[in-house]
PDB file of C-alpha atoms and ligand atoms in Angstrom:
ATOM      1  CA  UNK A  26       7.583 -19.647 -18.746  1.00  0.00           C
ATOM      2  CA  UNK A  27       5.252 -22.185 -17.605  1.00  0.00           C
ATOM      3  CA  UNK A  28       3.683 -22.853 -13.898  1.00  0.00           C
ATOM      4  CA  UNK A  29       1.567 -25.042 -12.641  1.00  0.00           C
ATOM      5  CA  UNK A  30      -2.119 -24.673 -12.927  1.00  0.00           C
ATOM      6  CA  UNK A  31      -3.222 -25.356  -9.456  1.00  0.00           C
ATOM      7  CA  UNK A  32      -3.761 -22.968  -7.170  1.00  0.00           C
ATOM      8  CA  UNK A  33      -1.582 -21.968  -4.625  1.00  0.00           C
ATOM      9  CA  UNK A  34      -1.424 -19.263  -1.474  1.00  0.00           C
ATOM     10  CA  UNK A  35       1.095 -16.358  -1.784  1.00  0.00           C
ATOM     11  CA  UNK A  36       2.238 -14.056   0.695  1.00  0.00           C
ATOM     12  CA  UNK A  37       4.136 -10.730   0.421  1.00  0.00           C
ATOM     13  CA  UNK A  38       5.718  -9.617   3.968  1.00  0.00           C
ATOM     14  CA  UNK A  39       6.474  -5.838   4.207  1.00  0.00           C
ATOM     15  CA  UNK A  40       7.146  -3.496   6.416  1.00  0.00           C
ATOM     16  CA  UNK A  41       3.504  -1.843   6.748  1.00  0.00           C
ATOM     17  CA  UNK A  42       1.209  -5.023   6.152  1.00  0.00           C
ATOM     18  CA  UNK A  43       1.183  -8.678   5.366  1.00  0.00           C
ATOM     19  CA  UNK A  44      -0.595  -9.578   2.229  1.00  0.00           C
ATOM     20  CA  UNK A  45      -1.796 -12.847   0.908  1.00  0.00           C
ATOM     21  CA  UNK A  46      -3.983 -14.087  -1.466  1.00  0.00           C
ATOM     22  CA  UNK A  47      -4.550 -17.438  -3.188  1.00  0.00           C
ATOM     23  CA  UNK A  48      -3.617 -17.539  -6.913  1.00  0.00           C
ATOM     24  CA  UNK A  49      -4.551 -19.194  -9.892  1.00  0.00           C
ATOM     25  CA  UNK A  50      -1.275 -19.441 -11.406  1.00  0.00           C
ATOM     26  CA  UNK A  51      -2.324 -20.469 -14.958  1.00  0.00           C
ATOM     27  CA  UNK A  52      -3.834 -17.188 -15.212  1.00  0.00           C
ATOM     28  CA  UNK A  53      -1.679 -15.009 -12.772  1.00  0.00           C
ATOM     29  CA  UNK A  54      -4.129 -14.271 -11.276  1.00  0.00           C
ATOM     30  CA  UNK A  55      -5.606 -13.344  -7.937  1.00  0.00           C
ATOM     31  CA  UNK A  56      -8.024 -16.292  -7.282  1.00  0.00           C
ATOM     32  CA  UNK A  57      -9.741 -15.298  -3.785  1.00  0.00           C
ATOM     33  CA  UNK A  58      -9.844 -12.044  -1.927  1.00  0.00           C
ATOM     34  CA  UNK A  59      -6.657 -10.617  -0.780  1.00  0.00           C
ATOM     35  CA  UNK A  60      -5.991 -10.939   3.104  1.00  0.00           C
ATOM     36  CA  UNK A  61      -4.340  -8.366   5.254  1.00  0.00           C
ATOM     37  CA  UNK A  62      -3.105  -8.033   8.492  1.00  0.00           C
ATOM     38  CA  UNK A  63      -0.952  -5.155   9.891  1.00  0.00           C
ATOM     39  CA  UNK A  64       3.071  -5.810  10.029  1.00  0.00           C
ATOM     40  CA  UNK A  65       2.932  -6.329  14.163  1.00  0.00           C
ATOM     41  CA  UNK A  66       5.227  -3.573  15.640  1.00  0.00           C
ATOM     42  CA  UNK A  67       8.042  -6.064  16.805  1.00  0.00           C
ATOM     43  CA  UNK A  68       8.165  -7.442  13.527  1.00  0.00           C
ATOM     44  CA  UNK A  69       9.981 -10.464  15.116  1.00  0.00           C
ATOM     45  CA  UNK A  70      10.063 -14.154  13.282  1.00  0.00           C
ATOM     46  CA  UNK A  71       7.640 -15.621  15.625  1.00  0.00           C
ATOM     47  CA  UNK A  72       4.969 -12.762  15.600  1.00  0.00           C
ATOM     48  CA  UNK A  73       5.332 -12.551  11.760  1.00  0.00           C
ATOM     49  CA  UNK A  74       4.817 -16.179  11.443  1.00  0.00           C
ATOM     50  CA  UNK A  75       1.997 -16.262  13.453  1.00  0.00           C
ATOM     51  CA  UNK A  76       0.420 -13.262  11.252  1.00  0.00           C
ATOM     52  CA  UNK A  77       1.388 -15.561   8.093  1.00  0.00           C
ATOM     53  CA  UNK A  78      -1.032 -18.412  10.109  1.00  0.00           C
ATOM     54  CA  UNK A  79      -3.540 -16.311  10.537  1.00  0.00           C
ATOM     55  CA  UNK A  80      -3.977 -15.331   6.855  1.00  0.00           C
ATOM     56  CA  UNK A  81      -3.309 -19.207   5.676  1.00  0.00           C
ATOM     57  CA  UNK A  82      -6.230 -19.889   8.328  1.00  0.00           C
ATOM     58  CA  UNK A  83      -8.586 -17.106   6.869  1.00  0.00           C
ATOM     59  CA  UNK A  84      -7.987 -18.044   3.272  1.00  0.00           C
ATOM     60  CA  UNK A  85      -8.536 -21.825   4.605  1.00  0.00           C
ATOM     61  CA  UNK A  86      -5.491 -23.198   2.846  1.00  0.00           C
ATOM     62  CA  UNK A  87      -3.289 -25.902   4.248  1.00  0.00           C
ATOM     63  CA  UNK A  88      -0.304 -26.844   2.749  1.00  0.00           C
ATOM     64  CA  UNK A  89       2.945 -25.034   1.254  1.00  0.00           C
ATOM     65  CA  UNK A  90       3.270 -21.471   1.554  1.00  0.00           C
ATOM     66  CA  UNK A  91       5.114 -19.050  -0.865  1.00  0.00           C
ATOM     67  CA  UNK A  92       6.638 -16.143   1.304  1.00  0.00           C
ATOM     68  CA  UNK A  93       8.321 -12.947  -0.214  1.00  0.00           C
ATOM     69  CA  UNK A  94      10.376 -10.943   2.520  1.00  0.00           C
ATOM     70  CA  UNK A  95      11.907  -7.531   2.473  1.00  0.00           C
ATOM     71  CA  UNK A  96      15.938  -8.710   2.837  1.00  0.00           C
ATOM     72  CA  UNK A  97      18.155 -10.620   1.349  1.00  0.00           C
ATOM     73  CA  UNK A  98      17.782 -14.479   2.035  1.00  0.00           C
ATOM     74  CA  UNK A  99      21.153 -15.627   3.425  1.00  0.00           C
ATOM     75  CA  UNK A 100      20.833 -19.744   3.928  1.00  0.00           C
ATOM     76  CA  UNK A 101      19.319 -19.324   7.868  1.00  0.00           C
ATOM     77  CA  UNK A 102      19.028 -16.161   7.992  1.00  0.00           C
ATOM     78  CA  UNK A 103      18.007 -12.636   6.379  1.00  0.00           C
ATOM     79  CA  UNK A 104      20.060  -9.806   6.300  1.00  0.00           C
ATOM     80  CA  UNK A 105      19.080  -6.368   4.876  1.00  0.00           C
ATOM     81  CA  UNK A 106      15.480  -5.999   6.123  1.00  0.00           C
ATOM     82  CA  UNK A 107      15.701  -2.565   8.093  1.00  0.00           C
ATOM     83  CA  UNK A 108      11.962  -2.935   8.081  1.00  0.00           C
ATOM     84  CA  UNK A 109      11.763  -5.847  10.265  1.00  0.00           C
ATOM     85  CA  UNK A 110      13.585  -7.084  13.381  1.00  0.00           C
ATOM     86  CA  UNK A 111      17.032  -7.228  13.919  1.00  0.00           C
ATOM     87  CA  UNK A 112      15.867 -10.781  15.087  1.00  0.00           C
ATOM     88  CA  UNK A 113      15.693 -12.382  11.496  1.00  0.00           C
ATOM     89  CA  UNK A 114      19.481 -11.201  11.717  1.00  0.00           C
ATOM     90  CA  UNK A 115      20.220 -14.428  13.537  1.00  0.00           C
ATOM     91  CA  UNK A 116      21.540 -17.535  12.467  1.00  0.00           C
ATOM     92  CA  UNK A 117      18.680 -19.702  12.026  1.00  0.00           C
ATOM     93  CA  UNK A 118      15.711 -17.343  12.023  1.00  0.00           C
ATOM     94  CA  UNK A 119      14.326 -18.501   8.793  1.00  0.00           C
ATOM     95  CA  UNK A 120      13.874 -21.606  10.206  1.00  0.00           C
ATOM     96  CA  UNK A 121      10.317 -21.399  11.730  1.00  0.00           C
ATOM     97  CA  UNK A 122       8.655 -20.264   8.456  1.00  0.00           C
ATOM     98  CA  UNK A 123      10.164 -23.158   6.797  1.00  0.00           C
ATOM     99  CA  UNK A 124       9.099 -25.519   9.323  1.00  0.00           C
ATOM    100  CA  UNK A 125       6.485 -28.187   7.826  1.00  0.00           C
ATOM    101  CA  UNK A 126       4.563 -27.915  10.925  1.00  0.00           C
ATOM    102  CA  UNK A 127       4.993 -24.201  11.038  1.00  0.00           C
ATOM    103  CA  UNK A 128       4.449 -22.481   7.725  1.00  0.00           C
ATOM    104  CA  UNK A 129       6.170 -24.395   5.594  1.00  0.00           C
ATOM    105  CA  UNK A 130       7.304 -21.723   3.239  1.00  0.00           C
ATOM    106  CA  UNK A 131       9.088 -21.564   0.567  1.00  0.00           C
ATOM    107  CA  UNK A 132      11.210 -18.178   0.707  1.00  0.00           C
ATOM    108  CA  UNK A 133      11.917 -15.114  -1.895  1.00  0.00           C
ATOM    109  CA  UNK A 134      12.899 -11.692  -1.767  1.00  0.00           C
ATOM    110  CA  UNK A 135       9.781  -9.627  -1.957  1.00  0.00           C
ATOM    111  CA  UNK A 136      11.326  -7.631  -4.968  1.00  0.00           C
ATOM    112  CA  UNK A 137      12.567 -10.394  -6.731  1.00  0.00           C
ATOM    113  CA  UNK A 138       8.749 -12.029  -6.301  1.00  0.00           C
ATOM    114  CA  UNK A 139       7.840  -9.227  -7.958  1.00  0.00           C
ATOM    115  CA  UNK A 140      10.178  -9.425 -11.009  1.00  0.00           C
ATOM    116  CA  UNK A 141       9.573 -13.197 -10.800  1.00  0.00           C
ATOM    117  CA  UNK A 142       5.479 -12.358 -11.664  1.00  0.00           C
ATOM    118  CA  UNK A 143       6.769 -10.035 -14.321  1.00  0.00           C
ATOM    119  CA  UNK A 144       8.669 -12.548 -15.971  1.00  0.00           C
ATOM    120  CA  UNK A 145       5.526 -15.317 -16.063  1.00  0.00           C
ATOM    121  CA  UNK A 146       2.909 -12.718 -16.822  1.00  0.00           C
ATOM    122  CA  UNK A 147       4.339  -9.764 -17.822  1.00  0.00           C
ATOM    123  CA  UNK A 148       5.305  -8.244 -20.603  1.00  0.00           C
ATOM    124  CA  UNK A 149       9.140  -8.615 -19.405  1.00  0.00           C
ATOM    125  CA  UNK A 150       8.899 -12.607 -19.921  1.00  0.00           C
ATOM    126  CA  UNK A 151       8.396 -11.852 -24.000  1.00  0.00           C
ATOM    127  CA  UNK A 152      11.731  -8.992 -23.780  1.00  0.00           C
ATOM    128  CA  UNK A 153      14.282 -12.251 -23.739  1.00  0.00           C
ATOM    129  CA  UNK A 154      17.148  -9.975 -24.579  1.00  0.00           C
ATOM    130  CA  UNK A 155      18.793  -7.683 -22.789  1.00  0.00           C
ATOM    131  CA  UNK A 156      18.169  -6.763 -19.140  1.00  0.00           C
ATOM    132  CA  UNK A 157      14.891  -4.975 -17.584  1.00  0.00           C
ATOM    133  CA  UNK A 158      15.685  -3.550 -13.946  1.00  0.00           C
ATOM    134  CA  UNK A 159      11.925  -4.432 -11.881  1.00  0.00           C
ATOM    135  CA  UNK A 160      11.961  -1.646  -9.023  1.00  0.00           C
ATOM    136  CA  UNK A 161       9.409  -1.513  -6.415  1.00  0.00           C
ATOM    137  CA  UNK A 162       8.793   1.742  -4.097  1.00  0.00           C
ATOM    138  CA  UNK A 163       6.715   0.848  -1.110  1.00  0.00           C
ATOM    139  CA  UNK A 164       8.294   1.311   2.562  1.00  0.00           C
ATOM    140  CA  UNK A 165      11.912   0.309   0.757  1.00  0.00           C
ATOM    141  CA  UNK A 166      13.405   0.411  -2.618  1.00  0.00           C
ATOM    142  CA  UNK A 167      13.234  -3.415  -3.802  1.00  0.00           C
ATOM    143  CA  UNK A 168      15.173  -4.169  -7.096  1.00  0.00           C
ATOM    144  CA  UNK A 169      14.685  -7.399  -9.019  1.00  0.00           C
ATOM    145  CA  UNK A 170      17.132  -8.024 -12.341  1.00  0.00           C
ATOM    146  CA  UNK A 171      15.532 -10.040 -15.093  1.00  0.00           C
ATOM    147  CA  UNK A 172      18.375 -10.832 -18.127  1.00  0.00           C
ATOM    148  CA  UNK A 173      17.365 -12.371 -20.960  1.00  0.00           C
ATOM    149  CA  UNK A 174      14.737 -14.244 -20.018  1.00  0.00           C
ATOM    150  CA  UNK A 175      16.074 -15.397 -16.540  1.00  0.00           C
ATOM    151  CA  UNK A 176      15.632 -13.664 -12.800  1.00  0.00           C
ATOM    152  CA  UNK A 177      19.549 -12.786 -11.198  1.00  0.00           C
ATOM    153  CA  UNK A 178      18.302 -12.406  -7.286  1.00  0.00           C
ATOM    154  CA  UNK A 179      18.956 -11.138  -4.641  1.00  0.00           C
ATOM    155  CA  UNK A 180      20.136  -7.347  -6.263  1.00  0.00           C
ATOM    156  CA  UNK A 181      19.204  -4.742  -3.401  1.00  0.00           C
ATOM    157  CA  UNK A 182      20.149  -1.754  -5.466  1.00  0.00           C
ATOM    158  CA  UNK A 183      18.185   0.425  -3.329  1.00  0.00           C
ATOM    159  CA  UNK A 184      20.965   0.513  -1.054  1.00  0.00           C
ATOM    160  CA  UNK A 185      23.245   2.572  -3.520  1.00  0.00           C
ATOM    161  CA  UNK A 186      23.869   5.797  -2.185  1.00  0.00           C
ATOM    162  CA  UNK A 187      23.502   9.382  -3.543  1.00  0.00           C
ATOM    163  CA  UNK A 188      24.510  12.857  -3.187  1.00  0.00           C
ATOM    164  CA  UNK A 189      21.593  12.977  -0.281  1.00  0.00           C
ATOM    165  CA  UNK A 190      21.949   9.638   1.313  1.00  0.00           C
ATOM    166  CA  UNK A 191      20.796   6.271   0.536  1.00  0.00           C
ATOM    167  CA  UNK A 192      17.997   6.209  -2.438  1.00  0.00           C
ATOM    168  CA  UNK A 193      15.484   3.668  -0.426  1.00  0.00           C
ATOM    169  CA  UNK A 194      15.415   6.373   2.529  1.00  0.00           C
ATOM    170  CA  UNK A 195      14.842   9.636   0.209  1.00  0.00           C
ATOM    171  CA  UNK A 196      12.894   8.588  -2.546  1.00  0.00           C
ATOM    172  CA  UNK A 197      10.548   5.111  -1.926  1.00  0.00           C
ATOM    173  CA  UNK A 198       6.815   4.941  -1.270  1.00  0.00           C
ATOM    174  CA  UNK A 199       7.023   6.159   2.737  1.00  0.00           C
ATOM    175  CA  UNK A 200       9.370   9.089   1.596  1.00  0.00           C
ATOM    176  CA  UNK A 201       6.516  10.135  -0.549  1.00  0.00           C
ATOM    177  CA  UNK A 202       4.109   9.699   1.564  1.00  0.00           C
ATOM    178  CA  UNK A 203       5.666  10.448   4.684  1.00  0.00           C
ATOM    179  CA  UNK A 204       7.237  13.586   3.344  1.00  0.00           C
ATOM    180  CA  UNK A 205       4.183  14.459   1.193  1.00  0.00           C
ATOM    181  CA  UNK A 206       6.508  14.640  -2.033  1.00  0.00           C
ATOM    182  CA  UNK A 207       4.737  16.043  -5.124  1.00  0.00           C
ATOM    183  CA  UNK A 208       5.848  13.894  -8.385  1.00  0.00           C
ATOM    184  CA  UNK A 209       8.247  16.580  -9.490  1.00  0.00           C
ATOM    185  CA  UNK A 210       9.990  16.844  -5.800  1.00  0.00           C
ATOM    186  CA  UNK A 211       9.877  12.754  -5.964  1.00  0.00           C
ATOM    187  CA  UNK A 212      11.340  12.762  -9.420  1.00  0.00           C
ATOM    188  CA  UNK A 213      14.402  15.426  -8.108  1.00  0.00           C
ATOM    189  CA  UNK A 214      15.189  13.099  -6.149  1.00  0.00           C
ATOM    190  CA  UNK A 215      14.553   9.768  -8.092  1.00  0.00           C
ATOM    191  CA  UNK A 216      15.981  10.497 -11.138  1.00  0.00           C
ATOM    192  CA  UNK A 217      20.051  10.123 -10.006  1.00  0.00           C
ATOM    193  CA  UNK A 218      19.262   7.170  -8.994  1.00  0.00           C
ATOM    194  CA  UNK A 219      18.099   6.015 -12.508  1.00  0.00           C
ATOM    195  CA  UNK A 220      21.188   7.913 -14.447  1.00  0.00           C
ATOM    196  CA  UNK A 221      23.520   5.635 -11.500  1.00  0.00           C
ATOM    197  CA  UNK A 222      21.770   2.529 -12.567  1.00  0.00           C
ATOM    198  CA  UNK A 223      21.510   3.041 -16.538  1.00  0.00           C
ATOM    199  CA  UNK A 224      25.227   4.087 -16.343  1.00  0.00           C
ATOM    200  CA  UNK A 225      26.221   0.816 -13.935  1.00  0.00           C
ATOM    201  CA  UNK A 226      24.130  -1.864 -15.886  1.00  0.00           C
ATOM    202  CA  UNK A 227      22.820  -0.091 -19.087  1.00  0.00           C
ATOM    203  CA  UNK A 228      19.250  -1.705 -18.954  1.00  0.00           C
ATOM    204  CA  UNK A 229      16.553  -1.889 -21.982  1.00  0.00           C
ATOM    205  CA  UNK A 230      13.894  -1.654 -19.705  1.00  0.00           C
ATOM    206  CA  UNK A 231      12.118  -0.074 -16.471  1.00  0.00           C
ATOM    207  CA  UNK A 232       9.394  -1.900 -14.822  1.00  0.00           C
ATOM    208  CA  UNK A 233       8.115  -0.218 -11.788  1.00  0.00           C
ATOM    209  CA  UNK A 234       5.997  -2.147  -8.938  1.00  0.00           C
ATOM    210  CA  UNK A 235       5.117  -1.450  -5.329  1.00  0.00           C
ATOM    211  CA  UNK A 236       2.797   1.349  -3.908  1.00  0.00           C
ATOM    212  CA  UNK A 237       4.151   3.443  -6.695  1.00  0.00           C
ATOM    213  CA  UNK A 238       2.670   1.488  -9.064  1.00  0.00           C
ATOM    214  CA  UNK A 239      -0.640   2.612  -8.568  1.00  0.00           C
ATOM    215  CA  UNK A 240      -0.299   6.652  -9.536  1.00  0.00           C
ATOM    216  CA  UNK A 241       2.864   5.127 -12.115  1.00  0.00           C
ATOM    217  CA  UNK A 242       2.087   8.352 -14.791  1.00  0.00           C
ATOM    218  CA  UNK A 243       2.168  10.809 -12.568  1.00  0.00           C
ATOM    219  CA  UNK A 244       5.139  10.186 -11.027  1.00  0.00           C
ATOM    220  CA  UNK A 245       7.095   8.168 -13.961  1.00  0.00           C
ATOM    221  CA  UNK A 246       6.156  10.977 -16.669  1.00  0.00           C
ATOM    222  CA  UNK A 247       8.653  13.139 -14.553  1.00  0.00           C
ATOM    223  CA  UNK A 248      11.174  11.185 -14.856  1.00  0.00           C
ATOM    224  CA  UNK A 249      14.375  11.671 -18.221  1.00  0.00           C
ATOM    225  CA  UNK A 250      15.211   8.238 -19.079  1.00  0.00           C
ATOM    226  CA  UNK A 251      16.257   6.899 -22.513  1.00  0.00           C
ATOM    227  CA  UNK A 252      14.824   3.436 -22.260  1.00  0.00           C
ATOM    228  CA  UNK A 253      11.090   2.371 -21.990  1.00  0.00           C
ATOM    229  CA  UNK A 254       9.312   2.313 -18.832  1.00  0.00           C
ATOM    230  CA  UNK A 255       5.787   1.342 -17.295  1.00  0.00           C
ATOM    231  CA  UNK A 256       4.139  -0.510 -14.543  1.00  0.00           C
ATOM    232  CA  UNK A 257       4.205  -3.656 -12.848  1.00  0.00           C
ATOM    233  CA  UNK A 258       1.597  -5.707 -15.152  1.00  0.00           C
ATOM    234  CA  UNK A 259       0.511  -6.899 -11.432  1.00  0.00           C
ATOM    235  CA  UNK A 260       0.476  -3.952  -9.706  1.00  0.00           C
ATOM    236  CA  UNK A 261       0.999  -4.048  -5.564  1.00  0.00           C
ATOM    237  CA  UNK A 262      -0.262  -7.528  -6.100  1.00  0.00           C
ATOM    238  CA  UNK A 263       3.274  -9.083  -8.194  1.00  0.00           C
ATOM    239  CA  UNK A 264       4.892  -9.486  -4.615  1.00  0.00           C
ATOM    240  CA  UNK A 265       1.719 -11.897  -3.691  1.00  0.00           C
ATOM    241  CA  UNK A 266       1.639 -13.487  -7.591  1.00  0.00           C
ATOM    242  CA  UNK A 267       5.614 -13.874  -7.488  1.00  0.00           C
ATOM    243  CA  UNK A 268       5.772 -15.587  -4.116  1.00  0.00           C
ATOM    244  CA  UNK A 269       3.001 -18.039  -5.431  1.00  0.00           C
ATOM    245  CA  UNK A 270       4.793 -18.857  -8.460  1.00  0.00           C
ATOM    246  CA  UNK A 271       8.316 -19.364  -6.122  1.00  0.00           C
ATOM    247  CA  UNK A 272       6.463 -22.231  -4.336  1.00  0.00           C
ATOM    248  CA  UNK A 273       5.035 -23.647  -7.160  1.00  0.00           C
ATOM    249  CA  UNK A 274       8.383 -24.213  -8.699  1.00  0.00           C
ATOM    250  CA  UNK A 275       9.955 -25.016  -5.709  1.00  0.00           C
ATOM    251  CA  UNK A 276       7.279 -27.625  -5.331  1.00  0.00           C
ATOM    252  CA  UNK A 277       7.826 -28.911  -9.098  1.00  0.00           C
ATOM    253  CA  UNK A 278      11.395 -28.992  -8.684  1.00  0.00           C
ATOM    254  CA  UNK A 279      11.499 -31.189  -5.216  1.00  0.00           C
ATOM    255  CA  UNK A 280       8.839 -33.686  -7.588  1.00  0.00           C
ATOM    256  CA  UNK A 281      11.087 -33.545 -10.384  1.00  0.00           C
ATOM    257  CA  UNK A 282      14.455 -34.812  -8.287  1.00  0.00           C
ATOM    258  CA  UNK A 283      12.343 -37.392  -6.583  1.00  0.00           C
ATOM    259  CA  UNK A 284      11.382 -38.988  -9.736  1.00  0.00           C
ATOM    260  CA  UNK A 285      14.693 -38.972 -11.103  1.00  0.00           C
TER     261      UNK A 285
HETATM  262  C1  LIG B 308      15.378  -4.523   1.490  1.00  0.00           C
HETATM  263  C2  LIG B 308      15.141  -5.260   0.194  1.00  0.00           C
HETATM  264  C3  LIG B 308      13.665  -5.202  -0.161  1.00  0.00           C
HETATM  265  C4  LIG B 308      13.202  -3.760  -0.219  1.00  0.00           C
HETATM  266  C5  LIG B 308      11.713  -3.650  -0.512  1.00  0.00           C
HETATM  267  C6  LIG B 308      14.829  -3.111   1.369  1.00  0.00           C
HETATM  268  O1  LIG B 308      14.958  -2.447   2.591  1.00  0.00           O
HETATM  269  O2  LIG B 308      16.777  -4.453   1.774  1.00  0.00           O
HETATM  270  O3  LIG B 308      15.557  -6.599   0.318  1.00  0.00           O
HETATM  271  O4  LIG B 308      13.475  -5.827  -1.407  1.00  0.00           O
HETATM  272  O5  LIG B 308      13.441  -3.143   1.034  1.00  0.00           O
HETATM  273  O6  LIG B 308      10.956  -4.219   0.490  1.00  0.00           O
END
C-alpha cells in the first residue's frame, strides 16, 4: 500500500496514557521520540484535547493531526469508549479535535490504527487473501479486521461475551496486570474467546498488538489455535504508526478531490 513520504505526527489516545510520536511514513517508522502524557482522570473532550496540544507543542509540529481513540467513531460522536468520559457520548463531541484551530485531527479507532499499520508495514499487507483478525490487549480488547488486502472498521469484538462476562473485562492487558494473571491463567481465559471468533469469522491469521505485544510468546504459546499467529510488526507503537498513516491518507484524499 503506498503513503506518503513526509512526515507526519500520530497520536494513540487510551485509557492509561496519550502517546504520540512523529513518523516517517515511508519507512513506518518512529521518526522522533515518543511523547507521553498521562490519560487526565476526567478523560473529558476538552482535557484530552488539551493533552493532544501539549504533545503536538512538545514534538513542535503544527499542522494536521492523526488521532486513534478507544470507541467507535459515530459521525459527531464516539460511542463505546468505557475508558473515557461519558462526555464524548454526546452529539457533537468530536468536534473540538477536528477543529482546524483546535487539533485538527483526523479520527480512527485506536484498534483499527493498529491493523491499519499492519496492513502498510506488516506482514498482513503481503497476506491479500483471506482475513487476519488484528487484536490489541491494553486497558480494552481492540479488534481491527483486515480482508484481503483491505481494513473493515470499526469491529469491537471485544465486546462479545463469554461464559465469565465480557472478554475485554476478563482477559485484556489491565486484567493481567491488574489481576496479576500468569500466561496460563490469561490463556484459560483467552482462549474461548479465540474458538468464538475462529468459529464466527474463520480467520487465516492472528496478529496481536497492544501491551500484550511486548511478552507475545509467553502468553501466545499458551494459547490452541489452528491458524498462524504473532505480533504486531509495530508493537505498542502501530496505534501511533496507524493514526499517522489515517491522516496522511485523509490528507491525500481531500488533495485528490480538489484536483479533480
Ligand atoms: C473500545 C474499542 C477499543 C478498545 C481498545 C474498547 O473498550 O470499545 O473501541 O478499540 O477498547 O482500546
Amino acid at each position: 500500500m503506498s503513503v506518503e513520504s513526509l512526515p507526519q505526527l500520530g497520536i494513540d489516545v487510551g485509557g492509561t496514557s496519550i502517546k504520540g510520536a512523529i513518523v516517517d511514513l515511508s519507512a513506518g517508522h518512529l521518526a522522533g521520540g515518543i511523547h507521553t502524557e498521562p490519560t487526565p482522570p476526567t478523560a473529558t473532550p476538552s482535557d484530552v484535547v488539551a493533552a493532544i496540544g501539549r504533545i503536538a507543542a512538545a514534538a513542535d509540529w503544527i499542522g494536521p493531526v492523526g488521532v486513534a481513540l478507544p470507541g467507535v467513531i459515530d459521525g459527531s460522536s464516539l460511542r463505546h469508549a468505557p475508558n473515557l468520559s461519558s462526555a464524548w457520548e454526546v452529539d457533537g463531541a468530536l468536534a473540538c479535535l477536528r477543529a482546524p484551530e483546535g487539533a485538527n485531527a483526523v479520527l480512527i479507532n485506536d484498534a483499527d490504527a493498529a491493523g491499519l499499520a499492519e496492513l502498510t508495514y506488516g506482514d498482513a499487507g503481503l497476506d491479500r487473501d483471506g482475513l487476519t483478525i488484528v487484536l490489541t490487549f491494553g486497558t480494552g480488547i481492540g479488534s481491527a479486521l483486515l480482508h484481503n488486502g483491505d481494513l473493515i472498521a470499526n469491529s469491537e469484538l471485544g465486546g462479545l461475551v463469554g461464559s465469565n462476562g465480557r472478554f475485554e473485562e476478563i482477559a485484556s492487558g489491565r486484567a493481567i496486570s491488574s489481576e496479576e494473571l500468569t500466561p496460563m491463567e490469561w490463556a484459560r481465559r483467552a482462549q474461548p474467546f479465540f474458538d468464538e471468533l475462529e468459529a464466527m469469522l474463520n480467520p487465516s491469521r492472528w496478529v496481536v498488538g497492544g501491551g500484550l505485544s511486548e511478552n507475545f510468546e509467553r502468553f501466545a504459546s499458551r494459547l490452541r489455535l489452528s491458524k498462524p499467529i504473532s505480533a504486531a510488526h509495530l508493537g505498542v507503537h502501530a496505534g501511533v504508526v496507524g493514526a499517522a498513516v489515517a491522516a496522511s491518507r485523509a490528507g491525500r484524499d481531500s488533495e485528490g478531490s480538489a484536483q479533480r
